[in-house]
Short mmCIF file of C-alpha atoms in Angstrom, two decimals:
data_model
loop_
_atom_site.label_atom_id
_atom_site.label_comp_id
_atom_site.label_asym_id
_atom_site.label_seq_id
_atom_site.Cartn_x
_atom_site.Cartn_y
_atom_site.Cartn_z
CA MET Z 19 -56.74 -21.69 14.43
CA GLU Z 20 -56.99 -25.40 13.37
CA SER Z 21 -59.06 -26.04 10.33
CA VAL Z 22 -62.62 -27.04 10.57
CA LYS Z 23 -63.01 -30.96 10.45
CA ALA Z 24 -65.55 -32.19 8.15
CA ALA Z 25 -67.18 -35.49 7.74
CA ILE Z 26 -69.37 -36.32 4.71
CA VAL Z 27 -71.73 -39.03 5.45
CA TYR Z 28 -73.77 -40.92 2.99
CA TYR Z 29 -75.63 -43.90 2.50
CA SER Z 30 -76.17 -44.92 -1.61
CA SER Z 31 -77.30 -48.10 -2.82
CA THR Z 32 -76.97 -47.13 -6.72
CA GLY Z 33 -74.73 -44.19 -6.79
CA THR Z 34 -76.60 -40.77 -6.04
CA ASN Z 35 -75.78 -40.07 -2.47
CA TYR Z 36 -72.79 -41.03 -3.37
CA GLN Z 37 -72.16 -38.56 -6.10
CA LEU Z 38 -73.50 -35.76 -3.89
CA ALA Z 39 -71.23 -36.56 -0.94
CA ARG Z 40 -68.44 -36.09 -3.41
CA TRP Z 41 -69.41 -32.48 -4.28
CA ALA Z 42 -69.91 -31.88 -0.72
CA GLU Z 43 -66.36 -33.18 -0.23
CA GLU Z 44 -65.33 -30.59 -3.03
CA GLY Z 45 -67.46 -27.69 -1.18
CA ALA Z 46 -66.26 -28.29 2.15
CA LYS Z 47 -62.19 -28.49 0.71
CA ALA Z 48 -62.97 -25.39 -0.85
CA ALA Z 49 -63.94 -23.77 2.50
CA GLY Z 50 -60.74 -24.85 3.79
CA ALA Z 51 -61.73 -27.84 5.97
CA GLU Z 52 -60.04 -31.13 6.28
CA VAL Z 53 -62.60 -33.50 4.79
CA LYS Z 54 -63.16 -37.24 5.34
CA VAL Z 55 -66.17 -39.13 3.28
CA LEU Z 56 -67.32 -41.75 4.81
CA LYS Z 57 -70.40 -44.45 3.80
CA VAL Z 58 -72.86 -45.70 6.16
CA PRO Z 59 -72.20 -49.71 6.74
CA GLU Z 60 -74.63 -51.77 4.30
CA ILE Z 61 -76.72 -54.45 6.17
CA ALA Z 62 -78.51 -55.51 3.08
CA PRO Z 63 -78.65 -59.35 2.54
CA PRO Z 64 -76.02 -60.08 -0.23
CA GLU Z 65 -78.96 -61.54 -2.26
CA ALA Z 66 -80.75 -58.44 -2.43
CA ILE Z 67 -78.10 -56.56 -3.65
CA GLU Z 68 -76.81 -58.91 -6.04
CA SER Z 69 -80.91 -58.75 -7.42
CA ASN Z 70 -80.30 -55.18 -8.51
CA ALA Z 71 -77.38 -54.73 -11.31
CA ALA Z 72 -76.97 -50.94 -10.50
CA TRP Z 73 -76.70 -51.81 -6.69
CA LYS Z 74 -74.26 -54.36 -6.87
CA ALA Z 75 -72.15 -52.12 -9.57
CA HIS Z 76 -72.23 -49.03 -7.01
CA HIS Z 77 -71.26 -51.69 -4.12
CA GLU Z 78 -68.23 -52.80 -5.95
CA ALA Z 79 -67.21 -49.73 -6.97
CA THR Z 80 -67.07 -47.84 -3.59
CA LYS Z 81 -65.62 -51.00 -1.76
CA GLU Z 82 -62.65 -48.53 -0.88
CA VAL Z 83 -64.45 -46.03 0.76
CA PRO Z 84 -64.32 -46.63 4.76
CA GLU Z 85 -67.19 -46.59 6.36
CA VAL Z 86 -68.20 -44.10 9.22
CA THR Z 87 -68.03 -44.78 12.70
CA VAL Z 88 -69.15 -42.93 15.86
CA ASP Z 89 -65.54 -42.00 16.08
CA ASP Z 90 -65.51 -40.00 12.60
CA LEU Z 91 -68.63 -38.13 14.31
CA VAL Z 92 -67.28 -37.05 17.43
CA TRP Z 93 -63.95 -36.13 15.35
CA ALA Z 94 -65.67 -33.69 13.34
CA ASP Z 95 -67.03 -30.36 13.69
CA ALA Z 96 -69.14 -30.39 10.73
CA ILE Z 97 -71.19 -33.20 9.59
CA VAL Z 98 -73.06 -33.20 6.33
CA PHE Z 99 -75.64 -36.28 5.59
CA SER Z 100 -76.37 -37.31 2.20
CA VAL Z 101 -78.96 -39.97 2.18
CA PRO Z 102 -82.14 -41.41 -0.03
CA THR Z 103 -85.59 -40.90 1.38
CA ARG Z 104 -87.23 -44.08 2.32
CA PHE Z 105 -90.99 -43.95 2.43
CA GLY Z 106 -90.53 -40.20 3.93
CA ASN Z 107 -87.73 -41.33 6.29
CA VAL Z 108 -83.99 -42.40 6.14
CA PRO Z 109 -83.05 -45.75 5.10
CA GLY Z 110 -83.16 -48.42 7.79
CA GLN Z 111 -79.11 -48.58 7.29
CA VAL Z 112 -78.90 -45.12 8.60
CA LYS Z 113 -81.15 -45.62 11.48
CA GLN Z 114 -78.81 -48.79 12.06
CA PHE Z 115 -75.93 -46.31 12.34
CA ILE Z 116 -77.33 -43.39 14.30
CA ASP Z 117 -78.74 -45.67 16.81
CA THR Z 118 -74.86 -46.71 17.84
CA THR Z 119 -74.32 -43.03 18.77
CA GLY Z 120 -76.41 -43.21 22.12
CA GLY Z 121 -72.63 -43.87 24.09
CA ALA Z 122 -71.33 -40.88 22.55
CA TRP Z 123 -74.69 -38.65 22.80
CA ALA Z 124 -74.97 -39.27 26.63
CA LYS Z 125 -71.36 -38.04 27.01
CA GLY Z 126 -72.19 -34.68 25.10
CA LYS Z 127 -69.58 -35.52 22.20
CA LEU Z 128 -72.27 -34.93 19.76
CA ALA Z 129 -73.13 -31.57 20.99
CA ASN Z 130 -72.35 -28.39 19.27
CA LYS Z 131 -71.45 -29.86 15.87
CA ALA Z 132 -72.67 -28.18 12.63
CA VAL Z 133 -75.05 -30.46 11.03
CA SER Z 134 -76.81 -30.42 7.63
CA ALA Z 135 -78.65 -33.32 5.38
CA MET Z 136 -79.05 -33.68 1.71
CA THR Z 137 -81.48 -36.43 0.18
CA SER Z 138 -83.21 -37.49 -3.22
CA ALA Z 139 -86.02 -39.55 -4.69
CA GLN Z 140 -87.54 -40.60 -7.74
CA ASN Z 141 -90.57 -37.92 -7.37
CA PRO Z 142 -90.35 -34.28 -6.41
CA HIS Z 143 -92.75 -34.88 -3.57
CA GLY Z 144 -91.40 -38.60 -2.57
CA GLY Z 145 -90.30 -37.54 0.93
CA GLN Z 146 -87.62 -35.39 0.16
CA GLU Z 147 -87.99 -32.44 2.81
CA GLN Z 148 -89.76 -34.95 5.15
CA THR Z 149 -86.33 -37.26 4.96
CA ILE Z 150 -84.20 -34.37 6.02
CA LEU Z 151 -86.30 -33.26 8.57
CA GLN Z 152 -86.48 -36.70 10.15
CA LEU Z 153 -82.76 -36.67 10.07
CA TYR Z 154 -82.81 -33.60 12.02
CA THR Z 155 -85.02 -34.65 14.51
CA THR Z 156 -82.02 -36.94 15.77
CA MET Z 157 -79.62 -34.02 15.33
CA TYR Z 158 -81.88 -32.11 17.89
CA HIS Z 159 -81.00 -34.76 20.60
CA TRP Z 160 -77.61 -34.69 20.21
CA GLY Z 161 -77.76 -30.94 20.69
CA ALA Z 162 -76.11 -30.60 17.52
CA ILE Z 163 -76.67 -27.21 15.33
CA ILE Z 164 -78.82 -27.51 12.14
CA ALA Z 165 -76.97 -25.45 9.01
CA ALA Z 166 -79.57 -25.61 6.77
CA PRO Z 167 -78.66 -23.68 3.14
CA GLY Z 168 -81.85 -21.97 3.92
CA TYR Z 169 -82.20 -19.25 0.88
CA THR Z 170 -79.03 -17.93 1.13
CA GLY Z 171 -77.65 -18.46 -2.29
CA GLU Z 172 -78.68 -18.29 -5.95
CA ALA Z 173 -77.62 -22.13 -6.03
CA VAL Z 174 -80.62 -23.00 -3.70
CA PHE Z 175 -83.00 -21.51 -6.11
CA ALA Z 176 -81.45 -23.20 -9.36
CA ALA Z 177 -81.21 -26.78 -7.70
CA GLY Z 178 -85.17 -26.39 -6.66
CA GLY Z 179 -85.35 -24.53 -4.07
CA ASN Z 180 -85.66 -26.56 -0.81
CA PRO Z 181 -84.26 -24.73 2.18
CA TYR Z 182 -84.24 -27.84 4.18
CA GLY Z 183 -81.38 -28.90 2.71
CA THR Z 184 -80.48 -29.98 -0.93
CA SER Z 185 -82.54 -32.78 -2.72
CA VAL Z 186 -82.78 -34.06 -6.31
CA THR Z 187 -85.16 -35.84 -8.32
CA VAL Z 188 -83.76 -39.16 -9.91
CA ASP Z 189 -85.49 -40.91 -13.08
CA GLN Z 190 -86.13 -44.86 -13.74
CA ASP Z 191 -82.40 -45.03 -15.32
CA GLY Z 192 -80.71 -43.20 -12.25
CA LYS Z 193 -80.05 -39.85 -13.99
CA MET Z 194 -80.60 -36.82 -11.66
CA LYS Z 195 -83.44 -34.45 -13.00
CA GLU Z 196 -81.99 -31.06 -11.44
CA ASN Z 197 -78.56 -29.61 -11.63
CA VAL Z 198 -77.86 -29.46 -8.11
CA GLU Z 199 -74.10 -29.55 -7.92
CA GLU Z 200 -73.54 -25.82 -7.02
CA ALA Z 201 -76.10 -26.36 -4.33
CA VAL Z 202 -74.62 -29.15 -2.68
CA LYS Z 203 -71.08 -27.40 -2.84
CA HIS Z 204 -73.11 -24.07 -1.29
CA GLN Z 205 -74.66 -26.35 1.24
CA ALA Z 206 -71.26 -27.66 2.27
CA LYS Z 207 -69.68 -24.39 2.38
CA ARG Z 208 -72.27 -22.85 4.77
CA THR Z 209 -71.78 -25.78 6.99
CA VAL Z 210 -68.33 -25.54 7.66
CA ALA Z 211 -68.49 -21.87 7.92
CA VAL Z 212 -70.93 -22.49 10.66
CA ALA Z 213 -68.90 -24.83 12.33
CA LYS Z 214 -66.18 -22.53 12.26
CA ALA Z 215 -68.07 -19.63 13.79
CA ILE Z 216 -68.92 -22.56 16.59
CA LYS Z 217 -65.67 -23.33 17.08
CA ASN Z 218 -64.53 -19.85 17.17
CA GLY Z 219 -67.01 -19.02 19.64
CA MET Z 220 -66.15 -21.76 21.79
CA GLN Z 221 -62.46 -21.02 22.15
#
């Protein structure tokens, strides 16, 4: 059987979710997947980016990362999203991209994907779970299969125990407060495993 194709799709203004995406890439590759790391296109005006030194630095540092397209989602068997929370929801950049998937959705091209999500916020109760669940609402419309981590490994507990998806708290200096690296890798491996089971079952 051909290997599972995994798309790690992230949006990150200052780097946290980019790091989560890179850890997810490691986990997915360790599970034998062919992996693409892809960023959601930035739609914020240049002056907004310029006004924040950390945002500007990260924007410049990741210019070579390819932007995600709907074709990438169609290509993938497994999709892991990593996005920050914005008032308990996904960032506008992510919603803008999701709203372009209608054509593929209407043709059934996004059904039966194994999908998982991760997030970050400045406070432990700053909307992490809600952001992940909001993203999953869209995936239900696609007909995707949600591959949440649940409590399937010790790494989940060590990272704070979010069963919906790995979440991390980030301080004012942009430093992660919890050690979530292993939880991210576990979640990515699980998503690939679920995608593989779906792919095997449908052949």
